[in-house]
N, CA, C and O atoms as a Maestro MAE file, in Angstrom:
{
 s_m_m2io_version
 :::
 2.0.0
}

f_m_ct {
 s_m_title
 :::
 protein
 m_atom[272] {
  # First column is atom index #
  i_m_mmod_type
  r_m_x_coord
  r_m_y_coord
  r_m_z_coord
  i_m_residue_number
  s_m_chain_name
  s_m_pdb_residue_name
  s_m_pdb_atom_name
  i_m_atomic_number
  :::
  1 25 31.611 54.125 32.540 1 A "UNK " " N  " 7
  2 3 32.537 54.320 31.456 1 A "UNK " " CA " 6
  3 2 32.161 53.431 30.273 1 A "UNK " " C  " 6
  4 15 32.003 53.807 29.112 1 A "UNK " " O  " 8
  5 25 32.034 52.106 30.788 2 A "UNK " " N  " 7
  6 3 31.818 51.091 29.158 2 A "UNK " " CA " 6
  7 2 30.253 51.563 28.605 2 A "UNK " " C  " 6
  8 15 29.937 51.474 27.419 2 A "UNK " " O  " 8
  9 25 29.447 52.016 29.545 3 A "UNK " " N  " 7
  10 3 28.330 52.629 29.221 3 A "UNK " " CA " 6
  11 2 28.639 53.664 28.064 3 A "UNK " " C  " 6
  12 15 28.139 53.347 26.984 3 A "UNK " " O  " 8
  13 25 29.408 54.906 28.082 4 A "UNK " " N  " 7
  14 3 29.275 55.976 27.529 4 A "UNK " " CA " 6
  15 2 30.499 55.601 26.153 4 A "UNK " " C  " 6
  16 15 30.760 56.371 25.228 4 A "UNK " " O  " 8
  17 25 31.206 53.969 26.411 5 A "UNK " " N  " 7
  18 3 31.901 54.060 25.344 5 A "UNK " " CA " 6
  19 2 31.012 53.115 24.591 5 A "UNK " " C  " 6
  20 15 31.501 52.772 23.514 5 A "UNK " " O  " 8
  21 25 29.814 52.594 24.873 6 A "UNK " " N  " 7
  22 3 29.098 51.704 23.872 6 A "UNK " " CA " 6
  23 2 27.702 52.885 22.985 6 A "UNK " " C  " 6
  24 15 26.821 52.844 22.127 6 A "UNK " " O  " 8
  25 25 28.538 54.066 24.236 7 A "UNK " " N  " 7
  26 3 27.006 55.029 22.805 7 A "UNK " " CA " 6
  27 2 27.679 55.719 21.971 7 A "UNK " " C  " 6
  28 15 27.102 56.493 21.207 7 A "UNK " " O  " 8
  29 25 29.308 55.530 21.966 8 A "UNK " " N  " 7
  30 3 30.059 56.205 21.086 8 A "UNK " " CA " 6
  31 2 31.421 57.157 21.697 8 A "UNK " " C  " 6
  32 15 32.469 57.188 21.052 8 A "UNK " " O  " 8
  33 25 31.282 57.834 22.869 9 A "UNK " " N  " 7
  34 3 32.314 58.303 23.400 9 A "UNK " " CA " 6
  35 2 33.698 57.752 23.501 9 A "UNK " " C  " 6
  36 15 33.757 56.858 24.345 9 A "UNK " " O  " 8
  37 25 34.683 57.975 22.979 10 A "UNK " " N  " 7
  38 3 35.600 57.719 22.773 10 A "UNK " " CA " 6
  39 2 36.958 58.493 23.706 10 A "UNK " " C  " 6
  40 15 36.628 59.549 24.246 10 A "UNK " " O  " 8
  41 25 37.640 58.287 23.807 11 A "UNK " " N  " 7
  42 3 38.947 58.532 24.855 11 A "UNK " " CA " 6
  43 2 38.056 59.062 25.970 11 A "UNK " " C  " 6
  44 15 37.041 59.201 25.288 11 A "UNK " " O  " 8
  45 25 37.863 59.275 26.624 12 A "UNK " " N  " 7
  46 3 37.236 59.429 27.713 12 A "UNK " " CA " 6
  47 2 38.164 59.584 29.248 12 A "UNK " " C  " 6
  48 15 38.677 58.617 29.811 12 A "UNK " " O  " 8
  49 25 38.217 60.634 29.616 13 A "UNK " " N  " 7
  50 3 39.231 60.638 30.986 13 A "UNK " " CA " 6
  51 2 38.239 62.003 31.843 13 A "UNK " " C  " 6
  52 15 37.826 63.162 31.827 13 A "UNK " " O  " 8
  53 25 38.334 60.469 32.648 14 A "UNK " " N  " 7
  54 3 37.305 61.168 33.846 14 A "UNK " " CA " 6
  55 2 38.513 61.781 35.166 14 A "UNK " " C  " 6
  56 15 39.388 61.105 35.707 14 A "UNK " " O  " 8
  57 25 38.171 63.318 35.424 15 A "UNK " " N  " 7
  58 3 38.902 64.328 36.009 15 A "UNK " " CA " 6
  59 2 38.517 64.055 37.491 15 A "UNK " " C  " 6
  60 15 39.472 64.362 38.203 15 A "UNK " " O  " 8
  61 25 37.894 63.779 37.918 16 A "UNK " " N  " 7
  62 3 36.832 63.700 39.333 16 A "UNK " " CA " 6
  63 2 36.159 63.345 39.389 16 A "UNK " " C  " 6
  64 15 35.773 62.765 38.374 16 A "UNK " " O  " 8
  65 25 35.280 63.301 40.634 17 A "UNK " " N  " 7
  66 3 33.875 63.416 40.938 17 A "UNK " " CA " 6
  67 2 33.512 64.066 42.238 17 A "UNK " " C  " 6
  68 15 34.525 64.541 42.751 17 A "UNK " " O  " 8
  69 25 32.486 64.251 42.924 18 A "UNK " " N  " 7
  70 3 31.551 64.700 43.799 18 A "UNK " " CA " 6
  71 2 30.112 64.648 43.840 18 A "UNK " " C  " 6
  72 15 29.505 63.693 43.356 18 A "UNK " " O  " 8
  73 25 29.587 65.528 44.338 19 A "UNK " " N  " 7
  74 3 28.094 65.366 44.704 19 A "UNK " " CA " 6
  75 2 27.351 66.867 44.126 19 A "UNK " " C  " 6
  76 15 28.056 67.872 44.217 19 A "UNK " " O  " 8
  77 25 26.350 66.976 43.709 20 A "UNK " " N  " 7
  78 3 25.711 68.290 43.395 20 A "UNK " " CA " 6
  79 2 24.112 68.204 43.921 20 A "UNK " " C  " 6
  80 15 23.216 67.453 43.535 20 A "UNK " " O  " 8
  81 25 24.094 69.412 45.098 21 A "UNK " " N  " 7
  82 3 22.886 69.358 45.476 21 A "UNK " " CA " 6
  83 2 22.288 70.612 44.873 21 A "UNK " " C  " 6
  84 15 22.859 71.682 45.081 21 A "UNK " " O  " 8
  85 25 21.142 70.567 44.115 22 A "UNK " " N  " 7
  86 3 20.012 71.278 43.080 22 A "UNK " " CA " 6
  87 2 19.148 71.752 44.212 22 A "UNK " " C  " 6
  88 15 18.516 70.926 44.870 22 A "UNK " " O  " 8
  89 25 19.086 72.979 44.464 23 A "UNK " " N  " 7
  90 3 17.776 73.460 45.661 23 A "UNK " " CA " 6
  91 2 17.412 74.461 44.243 23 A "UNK " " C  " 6
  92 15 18.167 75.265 43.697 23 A "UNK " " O  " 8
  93 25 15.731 74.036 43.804 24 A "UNK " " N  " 7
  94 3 14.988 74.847 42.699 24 A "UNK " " CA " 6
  95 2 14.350 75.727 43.357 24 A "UNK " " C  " 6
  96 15 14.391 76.838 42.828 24 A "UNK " " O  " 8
  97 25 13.698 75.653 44.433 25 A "UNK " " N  " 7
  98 3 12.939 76.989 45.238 25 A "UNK " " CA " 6
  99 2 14.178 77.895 45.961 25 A "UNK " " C  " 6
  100 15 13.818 79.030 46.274 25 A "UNK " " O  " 8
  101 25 15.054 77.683 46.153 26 A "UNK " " N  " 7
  102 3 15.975 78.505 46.845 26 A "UNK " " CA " 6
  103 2 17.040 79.230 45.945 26 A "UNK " " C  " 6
  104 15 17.813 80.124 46.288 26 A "UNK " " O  " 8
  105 25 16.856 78.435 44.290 27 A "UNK " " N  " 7
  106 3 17.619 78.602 43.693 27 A "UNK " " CA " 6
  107 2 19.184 78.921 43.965 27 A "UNK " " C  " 6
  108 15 19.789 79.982 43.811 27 A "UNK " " O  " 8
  109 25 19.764 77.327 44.539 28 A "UNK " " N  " 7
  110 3 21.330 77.201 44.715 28 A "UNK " " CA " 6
  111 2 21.458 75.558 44.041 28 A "UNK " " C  " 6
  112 15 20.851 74.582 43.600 28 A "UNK " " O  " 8
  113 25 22.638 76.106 44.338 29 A "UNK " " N  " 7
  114 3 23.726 74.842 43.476 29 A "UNK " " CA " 6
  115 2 24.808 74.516 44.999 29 A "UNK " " C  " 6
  116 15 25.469 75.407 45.532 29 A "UNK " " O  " 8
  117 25 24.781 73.386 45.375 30 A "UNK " " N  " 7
  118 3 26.102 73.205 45.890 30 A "UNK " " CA " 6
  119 2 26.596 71.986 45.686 30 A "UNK " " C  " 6
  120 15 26.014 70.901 45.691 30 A "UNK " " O  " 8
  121 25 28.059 72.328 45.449 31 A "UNK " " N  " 7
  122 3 28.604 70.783 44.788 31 A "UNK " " CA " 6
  123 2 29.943 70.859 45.872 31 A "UNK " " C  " 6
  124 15 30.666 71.796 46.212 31 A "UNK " " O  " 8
  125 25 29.911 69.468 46.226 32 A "UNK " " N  " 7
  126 3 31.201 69.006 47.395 32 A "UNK " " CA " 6
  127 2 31.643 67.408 47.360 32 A "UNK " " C  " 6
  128 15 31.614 66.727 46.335 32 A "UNK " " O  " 8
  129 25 31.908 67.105 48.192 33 A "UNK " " N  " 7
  130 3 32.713 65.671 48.071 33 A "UNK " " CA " 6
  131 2 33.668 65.099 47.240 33 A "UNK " " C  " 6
  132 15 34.615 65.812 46.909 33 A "UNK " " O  " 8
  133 25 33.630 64.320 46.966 34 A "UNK " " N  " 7
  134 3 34.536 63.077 45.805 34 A "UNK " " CA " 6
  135 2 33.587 61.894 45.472 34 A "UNK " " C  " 6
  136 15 32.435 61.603 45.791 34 A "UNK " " O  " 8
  137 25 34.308 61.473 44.892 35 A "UNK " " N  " 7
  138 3 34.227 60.064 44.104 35 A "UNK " " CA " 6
  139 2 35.686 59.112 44.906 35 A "UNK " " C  " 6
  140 15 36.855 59.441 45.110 35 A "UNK " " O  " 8
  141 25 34.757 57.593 45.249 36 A "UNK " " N  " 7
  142 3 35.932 56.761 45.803 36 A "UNK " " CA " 6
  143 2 36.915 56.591 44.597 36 A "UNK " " C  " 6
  144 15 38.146 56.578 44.580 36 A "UNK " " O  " 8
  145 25 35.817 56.440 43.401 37 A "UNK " " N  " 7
  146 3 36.808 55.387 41.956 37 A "UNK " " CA " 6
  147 2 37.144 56.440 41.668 37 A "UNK " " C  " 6
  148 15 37.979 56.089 40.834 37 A "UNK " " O  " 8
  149 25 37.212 57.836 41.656 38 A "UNK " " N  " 7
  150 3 37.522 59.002 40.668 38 A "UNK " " CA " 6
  151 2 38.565 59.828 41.355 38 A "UNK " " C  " 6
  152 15 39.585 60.195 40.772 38 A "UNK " " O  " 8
  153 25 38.284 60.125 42.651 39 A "UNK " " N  " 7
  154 3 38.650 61.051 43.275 39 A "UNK " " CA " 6
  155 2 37.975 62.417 43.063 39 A "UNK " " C  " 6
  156 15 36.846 62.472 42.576 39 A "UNK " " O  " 8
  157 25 38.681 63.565 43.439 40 A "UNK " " N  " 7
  158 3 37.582 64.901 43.737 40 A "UNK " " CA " 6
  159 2 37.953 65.556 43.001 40 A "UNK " " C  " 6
  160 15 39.158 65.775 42.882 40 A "UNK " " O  " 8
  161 25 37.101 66.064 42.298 41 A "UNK " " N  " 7
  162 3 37.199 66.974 41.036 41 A "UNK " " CA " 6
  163 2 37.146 68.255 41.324 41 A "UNK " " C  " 6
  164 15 36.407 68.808 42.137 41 A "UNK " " O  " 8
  165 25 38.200 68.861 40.422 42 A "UNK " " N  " 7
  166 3 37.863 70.726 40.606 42 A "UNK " " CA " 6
  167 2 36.723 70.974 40.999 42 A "UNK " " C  " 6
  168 15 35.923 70.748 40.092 42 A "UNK " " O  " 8
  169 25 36.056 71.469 42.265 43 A "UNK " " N  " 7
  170 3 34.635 72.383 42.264 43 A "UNK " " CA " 6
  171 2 34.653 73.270 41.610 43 A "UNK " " C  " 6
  172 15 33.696 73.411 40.849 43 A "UNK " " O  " 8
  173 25 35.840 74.371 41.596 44 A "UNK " " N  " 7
  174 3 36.086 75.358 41.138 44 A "UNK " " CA " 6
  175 2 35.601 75.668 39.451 44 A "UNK " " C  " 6
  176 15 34.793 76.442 38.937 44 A "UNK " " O  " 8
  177 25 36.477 74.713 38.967 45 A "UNK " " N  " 7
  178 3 36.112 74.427 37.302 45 A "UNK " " CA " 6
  179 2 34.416 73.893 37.401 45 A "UNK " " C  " 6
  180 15 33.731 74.472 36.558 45 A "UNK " " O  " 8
  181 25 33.648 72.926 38.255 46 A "UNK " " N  " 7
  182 3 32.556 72.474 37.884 46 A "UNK " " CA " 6
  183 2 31.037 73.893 38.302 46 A "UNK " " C  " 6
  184 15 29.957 74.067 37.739 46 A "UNK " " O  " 8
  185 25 31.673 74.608 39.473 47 A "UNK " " N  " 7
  186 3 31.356 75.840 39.380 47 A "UNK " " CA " 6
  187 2 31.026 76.834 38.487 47 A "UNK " " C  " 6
  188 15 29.970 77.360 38.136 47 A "UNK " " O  " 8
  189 25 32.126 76.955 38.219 48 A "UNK " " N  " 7
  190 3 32.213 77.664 36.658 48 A "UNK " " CA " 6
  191 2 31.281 77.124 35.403 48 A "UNK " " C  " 6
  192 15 30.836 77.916 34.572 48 A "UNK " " O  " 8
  193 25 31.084 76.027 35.355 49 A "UNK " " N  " 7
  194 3 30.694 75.126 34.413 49 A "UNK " " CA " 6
  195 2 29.041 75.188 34.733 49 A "UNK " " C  " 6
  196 15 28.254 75.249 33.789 49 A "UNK " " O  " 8
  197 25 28.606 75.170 36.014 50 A "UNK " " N  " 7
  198 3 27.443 75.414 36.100 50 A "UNK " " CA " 6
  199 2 26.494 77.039 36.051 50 A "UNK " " C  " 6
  200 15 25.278 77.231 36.033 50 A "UNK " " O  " 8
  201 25 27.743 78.089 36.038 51 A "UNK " " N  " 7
  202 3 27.573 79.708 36.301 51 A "UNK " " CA " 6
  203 2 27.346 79.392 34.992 51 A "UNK " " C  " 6
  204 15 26.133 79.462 34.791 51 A "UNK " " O  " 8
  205 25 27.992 79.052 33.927 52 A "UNK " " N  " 7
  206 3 27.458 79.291 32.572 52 A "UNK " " CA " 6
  207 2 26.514 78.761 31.842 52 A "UNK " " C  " 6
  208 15 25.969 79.438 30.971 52 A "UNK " " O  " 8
  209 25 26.262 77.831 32.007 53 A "UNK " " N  " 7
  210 3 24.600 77.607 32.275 53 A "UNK " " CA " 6
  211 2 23.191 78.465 31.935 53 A "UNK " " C  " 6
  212 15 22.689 79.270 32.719 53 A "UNK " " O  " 8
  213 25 22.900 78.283 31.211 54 A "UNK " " N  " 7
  214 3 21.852 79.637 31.149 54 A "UNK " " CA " 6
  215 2 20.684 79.013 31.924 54 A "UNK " " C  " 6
  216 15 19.742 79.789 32.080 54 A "UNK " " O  " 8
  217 25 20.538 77.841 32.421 55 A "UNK " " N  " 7
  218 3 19.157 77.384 33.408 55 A "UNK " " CA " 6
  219 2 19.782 77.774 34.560 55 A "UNK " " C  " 6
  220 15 18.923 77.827 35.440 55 A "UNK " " O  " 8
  221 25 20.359 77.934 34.786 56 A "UNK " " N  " 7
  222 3 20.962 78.269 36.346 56 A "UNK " " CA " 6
  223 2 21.547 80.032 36.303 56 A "UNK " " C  " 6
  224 15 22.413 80.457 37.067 56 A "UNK " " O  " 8
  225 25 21.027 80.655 35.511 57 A "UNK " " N  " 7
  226 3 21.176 81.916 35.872 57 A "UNK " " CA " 6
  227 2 20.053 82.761 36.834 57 A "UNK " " C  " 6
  228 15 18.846 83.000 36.838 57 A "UNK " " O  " 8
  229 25 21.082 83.006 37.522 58 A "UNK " " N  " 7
  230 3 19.990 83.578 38.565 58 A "UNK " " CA " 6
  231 2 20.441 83.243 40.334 58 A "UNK " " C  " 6
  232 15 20.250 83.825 41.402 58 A "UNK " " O  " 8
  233 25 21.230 81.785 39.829 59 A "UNK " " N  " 7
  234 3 21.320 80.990 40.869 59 A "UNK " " CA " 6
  235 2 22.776 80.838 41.821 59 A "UNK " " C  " 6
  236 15 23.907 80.886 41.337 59 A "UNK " " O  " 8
  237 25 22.473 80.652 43.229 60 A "UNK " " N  " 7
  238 3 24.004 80.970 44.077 60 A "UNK " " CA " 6
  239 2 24.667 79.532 43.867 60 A "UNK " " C  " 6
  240 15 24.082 78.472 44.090 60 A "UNK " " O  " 8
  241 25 26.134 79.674 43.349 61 A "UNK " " N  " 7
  242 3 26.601 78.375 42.863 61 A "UNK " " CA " 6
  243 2 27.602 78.401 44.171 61 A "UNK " " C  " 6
  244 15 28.261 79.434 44.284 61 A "UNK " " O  " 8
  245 25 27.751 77.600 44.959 62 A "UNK " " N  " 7
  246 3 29.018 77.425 45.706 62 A "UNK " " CA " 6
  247 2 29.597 76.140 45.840 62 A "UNK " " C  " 6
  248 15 29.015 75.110 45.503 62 A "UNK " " O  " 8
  249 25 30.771 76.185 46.342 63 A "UNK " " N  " 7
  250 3 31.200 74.792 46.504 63 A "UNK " " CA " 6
  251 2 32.239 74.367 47.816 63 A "UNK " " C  " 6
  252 15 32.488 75.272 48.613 63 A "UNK " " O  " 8
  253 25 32.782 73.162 48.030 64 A "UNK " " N  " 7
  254 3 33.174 73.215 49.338 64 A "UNK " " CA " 6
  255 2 34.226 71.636 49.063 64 A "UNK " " C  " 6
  256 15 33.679 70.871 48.268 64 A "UNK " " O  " 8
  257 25 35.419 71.192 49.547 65 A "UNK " " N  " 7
  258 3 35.901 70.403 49.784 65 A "UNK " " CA " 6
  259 2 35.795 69.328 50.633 65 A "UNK " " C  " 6
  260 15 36.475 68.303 50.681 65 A "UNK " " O  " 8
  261 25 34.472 69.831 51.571 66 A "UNK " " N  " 7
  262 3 33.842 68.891 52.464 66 A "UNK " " CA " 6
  263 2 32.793 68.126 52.137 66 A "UNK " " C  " 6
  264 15 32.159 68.359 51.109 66 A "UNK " " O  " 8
  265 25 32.491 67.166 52.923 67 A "UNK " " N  " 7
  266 3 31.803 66.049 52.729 67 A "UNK " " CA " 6
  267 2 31.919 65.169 51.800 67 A "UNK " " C  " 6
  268 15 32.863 65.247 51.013 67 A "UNK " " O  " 8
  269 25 30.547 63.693 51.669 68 A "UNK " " N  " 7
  270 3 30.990 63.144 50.738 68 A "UNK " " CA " 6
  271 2 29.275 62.781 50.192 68 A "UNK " " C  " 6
  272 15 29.078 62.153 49.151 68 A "UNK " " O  " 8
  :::
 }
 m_bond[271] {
  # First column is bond index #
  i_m_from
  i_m_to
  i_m_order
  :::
  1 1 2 1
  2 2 3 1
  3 3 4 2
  4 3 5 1
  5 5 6 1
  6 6 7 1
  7 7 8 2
  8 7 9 1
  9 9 10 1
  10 10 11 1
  11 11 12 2
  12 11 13 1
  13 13 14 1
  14 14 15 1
  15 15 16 2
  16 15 17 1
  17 17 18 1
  18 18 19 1
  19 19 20 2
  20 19 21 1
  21 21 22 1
  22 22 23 1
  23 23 24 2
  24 23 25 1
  25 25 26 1
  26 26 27 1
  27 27 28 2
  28 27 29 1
  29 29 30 1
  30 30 31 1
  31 31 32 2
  32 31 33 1
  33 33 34 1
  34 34 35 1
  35 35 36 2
  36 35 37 1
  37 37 38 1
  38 38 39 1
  39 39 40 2
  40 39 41 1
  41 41 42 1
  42 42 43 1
  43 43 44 2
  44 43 45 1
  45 45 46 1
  46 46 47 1
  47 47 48 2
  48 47 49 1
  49 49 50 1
  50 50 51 1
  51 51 52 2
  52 51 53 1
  53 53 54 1
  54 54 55 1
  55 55 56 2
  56 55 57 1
  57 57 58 1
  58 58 59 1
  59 59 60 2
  60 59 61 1
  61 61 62 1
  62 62 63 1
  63 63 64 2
  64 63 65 1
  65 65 66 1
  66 66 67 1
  67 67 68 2
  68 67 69 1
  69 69 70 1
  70 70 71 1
  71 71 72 2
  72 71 73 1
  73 73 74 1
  74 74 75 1
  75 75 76 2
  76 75 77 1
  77 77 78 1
  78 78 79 1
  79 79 80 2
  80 79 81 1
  81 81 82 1
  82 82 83 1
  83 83 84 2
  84 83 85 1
  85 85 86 1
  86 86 87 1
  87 87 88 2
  88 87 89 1
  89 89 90 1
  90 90 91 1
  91 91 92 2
  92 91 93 1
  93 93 94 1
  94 94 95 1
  95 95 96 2
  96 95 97 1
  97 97 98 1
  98 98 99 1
  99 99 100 2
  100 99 101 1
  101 101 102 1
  102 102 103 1
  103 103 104 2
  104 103 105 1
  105 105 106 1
  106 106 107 1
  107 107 108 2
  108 107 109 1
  109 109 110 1
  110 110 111 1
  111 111 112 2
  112 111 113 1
  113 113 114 1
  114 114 115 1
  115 115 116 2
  116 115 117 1
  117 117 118 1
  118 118 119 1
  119 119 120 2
  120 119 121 1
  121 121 122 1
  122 122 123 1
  123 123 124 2
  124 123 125 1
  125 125 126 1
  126 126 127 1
  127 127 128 2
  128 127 129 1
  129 129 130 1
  130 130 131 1
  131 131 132 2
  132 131 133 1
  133 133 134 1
  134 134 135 1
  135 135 136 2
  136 135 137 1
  137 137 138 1
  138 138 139 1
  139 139 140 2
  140 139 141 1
  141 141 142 1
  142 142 143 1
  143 143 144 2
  144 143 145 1
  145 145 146 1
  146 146 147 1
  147 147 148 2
  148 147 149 1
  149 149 150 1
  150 150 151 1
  151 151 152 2
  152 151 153 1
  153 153 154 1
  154 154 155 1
  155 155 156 2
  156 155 157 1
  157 157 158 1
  158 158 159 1
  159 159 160 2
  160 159 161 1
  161 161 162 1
  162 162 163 1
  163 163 164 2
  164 163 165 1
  165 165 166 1
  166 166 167 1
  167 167 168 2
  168 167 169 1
  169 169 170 1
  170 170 171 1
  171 171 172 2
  172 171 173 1
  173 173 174 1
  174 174 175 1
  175 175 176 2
  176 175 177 1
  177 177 178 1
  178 178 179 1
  179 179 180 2
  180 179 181 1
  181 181 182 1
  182 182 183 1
  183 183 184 2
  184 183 185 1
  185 185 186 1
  186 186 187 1
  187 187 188 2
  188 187 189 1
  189 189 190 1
  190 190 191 1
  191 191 192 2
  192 191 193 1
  193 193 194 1
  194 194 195 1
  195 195 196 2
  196 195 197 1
  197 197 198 1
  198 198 199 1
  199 199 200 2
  200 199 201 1
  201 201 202 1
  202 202 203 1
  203 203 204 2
  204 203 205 1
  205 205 206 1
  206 206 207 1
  207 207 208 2
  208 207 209 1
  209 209 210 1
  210 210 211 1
  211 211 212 2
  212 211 213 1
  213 213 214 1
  214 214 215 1
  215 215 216 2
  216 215 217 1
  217 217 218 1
  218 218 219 1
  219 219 220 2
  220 219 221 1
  221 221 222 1
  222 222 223 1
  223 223 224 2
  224 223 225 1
  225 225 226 1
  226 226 227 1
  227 227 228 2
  228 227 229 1
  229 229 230 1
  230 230 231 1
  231 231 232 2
  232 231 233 1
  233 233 234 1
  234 234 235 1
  235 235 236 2
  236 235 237 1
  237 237 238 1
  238 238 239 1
  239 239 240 2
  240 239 241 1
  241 241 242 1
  242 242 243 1
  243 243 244 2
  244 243 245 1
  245 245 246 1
  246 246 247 1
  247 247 248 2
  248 247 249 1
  249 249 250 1
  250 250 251 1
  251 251 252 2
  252 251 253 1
  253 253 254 1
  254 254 255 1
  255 255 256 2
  256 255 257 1
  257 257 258 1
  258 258 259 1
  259 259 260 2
  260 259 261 1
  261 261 262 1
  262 262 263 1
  263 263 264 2
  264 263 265 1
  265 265 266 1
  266 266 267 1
  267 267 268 2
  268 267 269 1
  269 269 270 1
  270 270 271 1
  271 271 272 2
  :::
 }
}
């Protein structure tokens, strides 16, 4: 956070977190877990967020409430 407010970002409210695993030969996306300091963020919305994406078209986006 003090990182991204010393390059200028301002109000800043972090929604979640999790994990995103990038498979480039299999072309998938899977994003799951949480964040201890954040807690777990919409997959759903970060899903979405990665479908629109134009480098990731093409690619199976899923997501899951498990793991960490």
């Amino acid at each position: 956070m003090s990182e991204l407010e010393r390059s200028g970002y301002r109000s800043i409210s972090v929604l979640g977190g999790g994990r995103i695993r990038l498979d480039t030969s299999a072309k998938s996306v899977y994003i799951y877990g949480f964040s201890y300091g954040f807690g777990k963020a919409d997959h759903a919305l970060s899903q979405l967020t990665v479908e629109a994406d134009p480098r990731y078209k093409g690619y199976k986006v899923t997501w899951s409430d498990e793991g960490y």
